[in-house]
Amino acid sequence: MDATIHSNSKARFILKAFLFCVVFTGLFFLLSSTINFAPAGFERLVQGTIGTVAALLTTFLFLKIDKKRLSDIGLTFERKTVVKFFVGVFIGILIMGLLAMSVVYISNVRIDVNTGSNVLNFLLVTASLIPLALMEELGFRAYPLEILKDKIGIRLTIIVTSILFALYHVASGWTVASSFYGPAVWGLVFGLAAIYSNGIALPTGIHYAANLTTSAFGEATGSESIWTVKPSVATVTKEVDWATLFPVLALLAFAIICIELYMRQKTNARNSFAKG
């Protein structure tokens, strides 16, 4: 009987997190109709701002129902918030840099400096990636993660929020495969970062840096990318596209190892406290 009650309680909180994500996604899509009125070149910035507003409105709604405050789910601005964000940026660039290097090596492509761009211009053009990352961290690693982690456990919380993150991308028009190869796997990293740092500043920094690094590579000369990617040898058809598969598997392995190391650290700390 106790096991059934406990299972029903877990299901109830998972459903609540799912409903939060549905409301956020629906509100975001509804407000996104105003993007058509955005000035040319500012569409992504407007989209990120609208998404952030939608995430905050959804959060306020659910907190009102729960009779809680933003501080109860770790949404407070502190002196360490900016530091955590930039630490996340460093971590994100490091991870994406290593993954990009592996893709370059496996796929036999050549990386050239894009003479039509510079670092300052690139950062200005891609500034919209910050609110775009923030809106998704608010939507999936703030309220949903916080209400789940003490109810269903850390591992399951990270997995559930990652799946919800992937489904959000499916609803946004991504294919099921690309949503689970990319966002779902990255969601494991973002989720652990949020739990480890007790907030969304660190995962927002990682999220922003991952998108920023991806944007730094382009196939043609333009103002948005720092480097251009060109084939160095004739393309050979392979049964397995390792250039696509290896980064996914590497990131998945990295996320799982980090989660298990964190869980072991938590267990050891708990055991030490009990002995003390």
mmCIF file of C-alpha atoms in Angstrom:
data_model
loop_
_atom_site.group_PDB
_atom_site.id
_atom_site.type_symbol
_atom_site.label_atom_id
_atom_site.label_comp_id
_atom_site.label_asym_id
_atom_site.label_seq_id
_atom_site.Cartn_x
_atom_site.Cartn_y
_atom_site.Cartn_z
ATOM 1 C CA MET A 1 0.000 0.000 0.000
ATOM 2 C CA ASP A 2 2.787 2.453 0.942
ATOM 3 C CA ALA A 3 4.633 1.663 -2.293
ATOM 4 C CA THR A 4 1.476 2.392 -4.322
ATOM 5 C CA ILE A 5 0.925 5.709 -2.549
ATOM 6 C CA HIS A 6 4.573 6.650 -3.090
ATOM 7 C CA SER A 7 4.326 5.724 -6.775
ATOM 8 C CA ASN A 8 1.137 7.776 -7.196
ATOM 9 C CA SER A 9 2.831 10.731 -5.509
ATOM 10 C CA LYS A 10 5.748 10.522 -7.956
ATOM 11 C CA ALA A 11 3.375 10.338 -10.914
ATOM 12 C CA ARG A 12 1.467 13.379 -9.629
ATOM 13 C CA PHE A 13 4.576 15.534 -9.473
ATOM 14 C CA ILE A 14 5.786 14.346 -12.888
ATOM 15 C CA LEU A 15 2.365 15.250 -14.304
ATOM 16 C CA LYS A 16 2.612 18.668 -12.647
ATOM 17 C CA ALA A 17 6.007 19.285 -14.242
ATOM 18 C CA PHE A 18 4.593 18.151 -17.588
ATOM 19 C CA LEU A 19 1.645 20.548 -17.266
ATOM 20 C CA PHE A 20 4.020 23.396 -16.442
ATOM 21 C CA CYS A 21 5.989 22.723 -19.632
ATOM 22 C CA VAL A 22 2.772 22.472 -21.668
ATOM 23 C CA VAL A 23 1.511 25.832 -20.337
ATOM 24 C CA PHE A 24 4.898 27.458 -20.941
ATOM 25 C CA THR A 25 5.131 26.079 -24.490
ATOM 26 C CA GLY A 26 1.552 27.054 -25.320
ATOM 27 C CA LEU A 27 1.961 30.570 -23.951
ATOM 28 C CA PHE A 28 5.267 30.961 -25.784
ATOM 29 C CA PHE A 29 3.737 29.881 -29.099
ATOM 30 C CA LEU A 30 0.789 32.203 -28.512
ATOM 31 C CA LEU A 31 2.975 35.230 -27.785
ATOM 32 C CA SER A 32 5.346 34.361 -30.634
ATOM 33 C CA SER A 33 2.809 35.671 -33.143
ATOM 34 C CA THR A 34 4.152 39.140 -32.297
ATOM 35 C CA ILE A 35 7.567 38.226 -33.770
ATOM 36 C CA ASN A 36 6.181 39.162 -37.187
ATOM 37 C CA PHE A 37 6.237 42.802 -36.052
ATOM 38 C CA ALA A 38 9.885 42.674 -34.952
ATOM 39 C CA PRO A 39 12.415 44.811 -36.886
ATOM 40 C CA ALA A 40 14.495 42.907 -39.415
ATOM 41 C CA GLY A 41 17.481 41.256 -37.754
ATOM 42 C CA PHE A 42 15.948 41.336 -34.266
ATOM 43 C CA GLU A 43 13.608 38.341 -34.623
ATOM 44 C CA ARG A 44 15.654 35.994 -32.436
ATOM 45 C CA LEU A 45 16.138 38.647 -29.746
ATOM 46 C CA VAL A 46 12.384 39.270 -29.653
ATOM 47 C CA GLN A 47 11.754 35.525 -29.606
ATOM 48 C CA GLY A 48 14.076 35.054 -26.638
ATOM 49 C CA THR A 49 12.517 37.964 -24.770
ATOM 50 C CA ILE A 50 8.994 36.683 -25.422
ATOM 51 C CA GLY A 51 10.034 33.188 -24.328
ATOM 52 C CA THR A 52 11.542 34.538 -21.108
ATOM 53 C CA VAL A 53 8.342 36.453 -20.367
ATOM 54 C CA ALA A 54 6.274 33.324 -21.080
ATOM 55 C CA ALA A 55 8.469 31.241 -18.756
ATOM 56 C CA LEU A 56 8.243 33.823 -15.960
ATOM 57 C CA LEU A 57 4.462 34.183 -16.303
ATOM 58 C CA THR A 58 4.062 30.399 -16.159
ATOM 59 C CA THR A 59 6.355 30.244 -13.128
ATOM 60 C CA PHE A 60 4.404 32.969 -11.300
ATOM 61 C CA LEU A 61 1.141 31.152 -12.080
ATOM 62 C CA PHE A 62 2.305 27.806 -10.677
ATOM 63 C CA LEU A 63 3.994 29.419 -7.673
ATOM 64 C CA LYS A 64 0.754 31.258 -6.943
ATOM 65 C CA ILE A 65 -1.092 27.940 -6.967
ATOM 66 C CA ASP A 66 1.553 26.402 -4.691
ATOM 67 C CA LYS A 67 1.629 29.502 -2.468
ATOM 68 C CA LYS A 68 5.395 29.770 -2.900
ATOM 69 C CA ARG A 69 7.876 32.466 -3.872
ATOM 70 C CA LEU A 70 10.654 32.650 -6.465
ATOM 71 C CA SER A 71 13.233 32.126 -3.723
ATOM 72 C CA ASP A 72 11.621 28.776 -2.904
ATOM 73 C CA ILE A 73 12.767 27.412 -6.274
ATOM 74 C CA GLY A 74 16.153 29.118 -6.268
ATOM 75 C CA LEU A 75 15.230 32.007 -8.579
ATOM 76 C CA THR A 76 17.075 34.798 -6.785
ATOM 77 C CA PHE A 77 19.794 37.096 -8.066
ATOM 78 C CA GLU A 78 22.957 36.991 -5.958
ATOM 79 C CA ARG A 79 26.498 38.275 -6.304
ATOM 80 C CA LYS A 80 27.585 34.806 -7.421
ATOM 81 C CA THR A 81 24.940 34.633 -10.145
ATOM 82 C CA VAL A 82 27.062 36.416 -12.778
ATOM 83 C CA VAL A 83 30.138 34.407 -11.770
ATOM 84 C CA LYS A 84 28.211 31.151 -12.139
ATOM 85 C CA PHE A 85 26.977 32.241 -15.564
ATOM 86 C CA PHE A 86 30.500 32.899 -16.850
ATOM 87 C CA VAL A 87 31.789 29.669 -15.311
ATOM 88 C CA GLY A 88 29.019 27.977 -17.285
ATOM 89 C CA VAL A 89 30.115 29.804 -20.440
ATOM 90 C CA PHE A 90 33.664 28.494 -19.943
ATOM 91 C CA ILE A 91 32.415 24.936 -19.368
ATOM 92 C CA GLY A 92 30.108 25.106 -22.400
ATOM 93 C CA ILE A 93 32.838 26.386 -24.704
ATOM 94 C CA LEU A 94 35.218 23.689 -23.428
ATOM 95 C CA ILE A 95 32.699 20.896 -24.036
ATOM 96 C CA MET A 96 31.622 22.181 -27.439
ATOM 97 C CA GLY A 97 35.203 22.897 -28.449
ATOM 98 C CA LEU A 98 36.202 19.289 -27.786
ATOM 99 C CA LEU A 99 33.126 17.974 -29.600
ATOM 100 C CA ALA A 100 33.775 20.281 -32.573
ATOM 101 C CA MET A 101 37.387 19.097 -32.763
ATOM 102 C CA SER A 102 36.216 15.481 -32.841
ATOM 103 C CA VAL A 103 33.784 16.245 -35.679
ATOM 104 C CA VAL A 104 36.518 18.012 -37.658
ATOM 105 C CA TYR A 105 38.842 15.027 -37.203
ATOM 106 C CA ILE A 106 36.249 12.386 -38.083
ATOM 107 C CA SER A 107 34.621 14.176 -41.025
ATOM 108 C CA ASN A 108 37.848 15.389 -42.699
ATOM 109 C CA VAL A 109 36.743 18.984 -43.073
ATOM 110 C CA ARG A 110 38.862 22.117 -43.221
ATOM 111 C CA ILE A 111 38.300 25.073 -40.903
ATOM 112 C CA ASP A 112 39.119 28.525 -42.307
ATOM 113 C CA VAL A 113 38.899 31.928 -40.648
ATOM 114 C CA ASN A 114 35.878 33.854 -41.866
ATOM 115 C CA THR A 115 37.305 37.105 -43.204
ATOM 116 C CA GLY A 116 33.836 38.665 -43.288
ATOM 117 C CA SER A 117 33.429 38.620 -39.520
ATOM 118 C CA ASN A 118 35.221 39.491 -36.290
ATOM 119 C CA VAL A 119 34.785 38.465 -32.665
ATOM 120 C CA LEU A 120 33.049 41.672 -31.533
ATOM 121 C CA ASN A 121 30.593 41.622 -34.430
ATOM 122 C CA PHE A 122 29.976 37.908 -33.854
ATOM 123 C CA LEU A 123 29.159 38.462 -30.162
ATOM 124 C CA LEU A 124 26.798 41.331 -31.005
ATOM 125 C CA VAL A 125 25.015 39.351 -33.721
ATOM 126 C CA THR A 126 24.618 36.338 -31.439
ATOM 127 C CA ALA A 127 23.628 38.296 -28.290
ATOM 128 C CA SER A 128 20.079 37.004 -28.758
ATOM 129 C CA LEU A 129 21.314 33.537 -27.757
ATOM 130 C CA ILE A 130 21.413 34.669 -24.104
ATOM 131 C CA PRO A 131 17.631 35.243 -23.686
ATOM 132 C CA LEU A 132 16.973 32.174 -25.856
ATOM 133 C CA ALA A 133 19.015 30.054 -23.449
ATOM 134 C CA LEU A 134 17.501 31.759 -20.396
ATOM 135 C CA MET A 135 13.919 31.120 -21.507
ATOM 136 C CA GLU A 136 14.549 27.392 -21.882
ATOM 137 C CA GLU A 137 16.379 27.104 -18.571
ATOM 138 C CA LEU A 138 13.487 28.907 -16.859
ATOM 139 C CA GLY A 139 11.069 26.601 -18.626
ATOM 140 C CA PHE A 140 12.772 23.291 -17.816
ATOM 141 C CA ARG A 141 15.446 23.657 -15.131
ATOM 142 C CA ALA A 142 13.718 26.019 -12.702
ATOM 143 C CA TYR A 143 10.216 25.157 -11.443
ATOM 144 C CA PRO A 144 9.887 21.675 -13.027
ATOM 145 C CA LEU A 145 13.275 20.511 -11.767
ATOM 146 C CA GLU A 146 12.839 21.991 -8.299
ATOM 147 C CA ILE A 147 9.467 20.357 -7.629
ATOM 148 C CA LEU A 148 10.744 16.983 -8.817
ATOM 149 C CA LYS A 149 14.221 16.533 -7.338
ATOM 150 C CA ASP A 150 13.088 15.966 -3.736
ATOM 151 C CA LYS A 151 10.073 13.894 -4.766
ATOM 152 C CA ILE A 152 11.363 11.453 -7.377
ATOM 153 C CA GLY A 153 15.137 11.570 -6.903
ATOM 154 C CA ILE A 154 17.920 13.389 -8.710
ATOM 155 C CA ARG A 155 18.580 10.837 -11.475
ATOM 156 C CA LEU A 156 14.935 10.505 -12.477
ATOM 157 C CA THR A 157 14.435 14.278 -12.245
ATOM 158 C CA ILE A 158 17.256 14.935 -14.704
ATOM 159 C CA ILE A 159 15.918 12.265 -17.086
ATOM 160 C CA VAL A 160 12.303 13.496 -16.913
ATOM 161 C CA THR A 161 13.205 17.156 -17.496
ATOM 162 C CA SER A 162 15.489 16.121 -20.376
ATOM 163 C CA ILE A 163 12.638 14.209 -22.020
ATOM 164 C CA LEU A 164 10.303 17.187 -21.548
ATOM 165 C CA PHE A 165 12.986 19.404 -23.090
ATOM 166 C CA ALA A 166 13.165 17.098 -26.116
ATOM 167 C CA LEU A 167 9.367 17.010 -26.491
ATOM 168 C CA TYR A 168 9.312 20.814 -26.446
ATOM 169 C CA HIS A 169 11.674 20.784 -29.428
ATOM 170 C CA VAL A 170 9.456 18.239 -31.199
ATOM 171 C CA ALA A 171 6.516 20.609 -30.664
ATOM 172 C CA SER A 172 8.712 23.402 -32.077
ATOM 173 C CA GLY A 173 9.144 21.538 -35.354
ATOM 174 C CA TRP A 174 12.261 19.464 -34.772
ATOM 175 C CA THR A 175 12.261 15.796 -35.774
ATOM 176 C CA VAL A 176 11.965 13.253 -32.961
ATOM 177 C CA ALA A 177 15.465 11.935 -33.713
ATOM 178 C CA SER A 178 17.165 15.343 -33.687
ATOM 179 C CA SER A 179 15.284 16.348 -30.516
ATOM 180 C CA PHE A 180 16.518 13.314 -28.599
ATOM 181 C CA TYR A 181 20.012 13.282 -30.124
ATOM 182 C CA GLY A 182 20.595 16.926 -29.233
ATOM 183 C CA PRO A 183 18.378 18.673 -26.626
ATOM 184 C CA ALA A 184 17.634 15.522 -24.600
ATOM 185 C CA VAL A 185 21.322 14.685 -24.179
ATOM 186 C CA TRP A 186 22.265 18.300 -23.466
ATOM 187 C CA GLY A 187 19.345 18.363 -21.025
ATOM 188 C CA LEU A 188 21.202 15.836 -18.863
ATOM 189 C CA VAL A 189 24.150 18.244 -18.639
ATOM 190 C CA PHE A 190 21.928 21.274 -17.992
ATOM 191 C CA GLY A 191 19.903 19.411 -15.364
ATOM 192 C CA LEU A 192 22.959 18.267 -13.428
ATOM 193 C CA ALA A 193 24.446 21.771 -13.606
ATOM 194 C CA ALA A 194 21.220 23.241 -12.180
ATOM 195 C CA ILE A 195 21.119 20.750 -9.317
ATOM 196 C CA TYR A 196 24.837 21.031 -8.560
ATOM 197 C CA SER A 197 24.772 24.848 -8.477
ATOM 198 C CA ASN A 198 21.289 25.240 -6.928
ATOM 199 C CA GLY A 199 20.081 27.553 -9.680
ATOM 200 C CA ILE A 200 19.906 28.179 -13.403
ATOM 201 C CA ALA A 201 22.817 30.619 -13.835
ATOM 202 C CA LEU A 202 25.369 27.847 -14.437
ATOM 203 C CA PRO A 203 23.239 25.836 -16.916
ATOM 204 C CA THR A 204 22.212 29.047 -18.692
ATOM 205 C CA GLY A 205 25.897 29.840 -19.231
ATOM 206 C CA ILE A 206 26.580 26.316 -20.545
ATOM 207 C CA HIS A 207 23.489 26.473 -22.743
ATOM 208 C CA TYR A 208 24.428 29.854 -24.183
ATOM 209 C CA ALA A 209 28.024 28.772 -24.818
ATOM 210 C CA ALA A 210 26.911 25.567 -26.567
ATOM 211 C CA ASN A 211 24.702 27.538 -28.957
ATOM 212 C CA LEU A 212 27.368 30.235 -29.324
ATOM 213 C CA THR A 213 30.067 27.740 -30.286
ATOM 214 C CA THR A 214 27.751 26.089 -32.797
ATOM 215 C CA SER A 215 27.021 29.488 -34.344
ATOM 216 C CA ALA A 216 30.759 30.177 -34.642
ATOM 217 C CA PHE A 217 30.981 27.630 -37.460
ATOM 218 C CA GLY A 218 29.322 28.353 -40.799
ATOM 219 C CA GLU A 219 29.340 26.862 -44.268
ATOM 220 C CA ALA A 220 29.565 30.178 -46.100
ATOM 221 C CA THR A 221 31.232 33.533 -45.596
ATOM 222 C CA GLY A 222 28.999 35.962 -43.704
ATOM 223 C CA SER A 223 28.895 38.145 -40.629
ATOM 224 C CA GLU A 224 27.554 35.565 -38.175
ATOM 225 C CA SER A 225 30.287 32.916 -38.033
ATOM 226 C CA ILE A 226 33.922 33.155 -36.966
ATOM 227 C CA TRP A 227 35.036 30.174 -39.021
ATOM 228 C CA THR A 228 33.859 28.530 -42.239
ATOM 229 C CA VAL A 229 33.712 24.771 -42.626
ATOM 230 C CA LYS A 230 34.754 23.275 -45.964
ATOM 231 C CA PRO A 231 35.332 19.664 -47.094
ATOM 232 C CA SER A 232 39.071 18.919 -47.320
ATOM 233 C CA VAL A 233 38.612 15.673 -49.245
ATOM 234 C CA ALA A 234 35.937 14.144 -51.424
ATOM 235 C CA THR A 235 32.943 12.998 -49.399
ATOM 236 C CA VAL A 236 32.743 9.231 -48.982
ATOM 237 C CA THR A 237 29.446 7.586 -48.159
ATOM 238 C CA LYS A 238 29.636 5.557 -44.945
ATOM 239 C CA GLU A 239 27.209 3.117 -43.391
ATOM 240 C CA VAL A 240 27.537 4.930 -40.057
ATOM 241 C CA ASP A 241 27.727 8.719 -39.869
ATOM 242 C CA TRP A 242 30.279 8.894 -37.065
ATOM 243 C CA ALA A 243 30.632 12.667 -37.460
ATOM 244 C CA THR A 244 27.056 12.945 -36.165
ATOM 245 C CA LEU A 245 26.921 9.917 -33.878
ATOM 246 C CA PHE A 246 30.234 10.200 -32.021
ATOM 247 C CA PRO A 247 29.615 13.668 -30.452
ATOM 248 C CA VAL A 248 26.202 12.488 -29.234
ATOM 249 C CA LEU A 249 27.618 9.319 -27.671
ATOM 250 C CA ALA A 250 30.569 11.224 -26.194
ATOM 251 C CA LEU A 251 28.291 13.859 -24.638
ATOM 252 C CA LEU A 252 25.919 11.165 -23.340
ATOM 253 C CA ALA A 253 28.803 9.255 -21.747
ATOM 254 C CA PHE A 254 30.167 12.479 -20.239
ATOM 255 C CA ALA A 255 26.740 13.375 -18.795
ATOM 256 C CA ILE A 256 26.183 9.906 -17.305
ATOM 257 C CA ILE A 257 29.675 9.809 -15.746
ATOM 258 C CA CYS A 258 29.214 13.283 -14.227
ATOM 259 C CA ILE A 259 25.774 12.377 -12.845
ATOM 260 C CA GLU A 260 27.079 9.166 -11.277
ATOM 261 C CA LEU A 261 30.116 10.928 -9.794
ATOM 262 C CA TYR A 262 27.812 13.561 -8.299
ATOM 263 C CA MET A 263 25.505 10.890 -6.895
ATOM 264 C CA ARG A 264 28.466 9.038 -5.379
ATOM 265 C CA GLN A 265 29.678 12.290 -3.820
ATOM 266 C CA LYS A 266 26.218 12.879 -2.349
ATOM 267 C CA THR A 267 26.113 9.333 -0.974
ATOM 268 C CA ASN A 268 29.575 9.586 0.582
ATOM 269 C CA ALA A 269 28.723 12.944 2.163
ATOM 270 C CA ARG A 270 25.490 11.501 3.571
ATOM 271 C CA ASN A 271 27.292 8.455 4.976
ATOM 272 C CA SER A 272 29.988 10.622 6.559
ATOM 273 C CA PHE A 273 27.335 12.818 8.164
ATOM 274 C CA ALA A 274 25.510 9.731 9.528
ATOM 275 C CA LYS A 275 28.715 8.345 11.037
ATOM 276 C CA GLY A 276 29.552 11.720 12.545
#
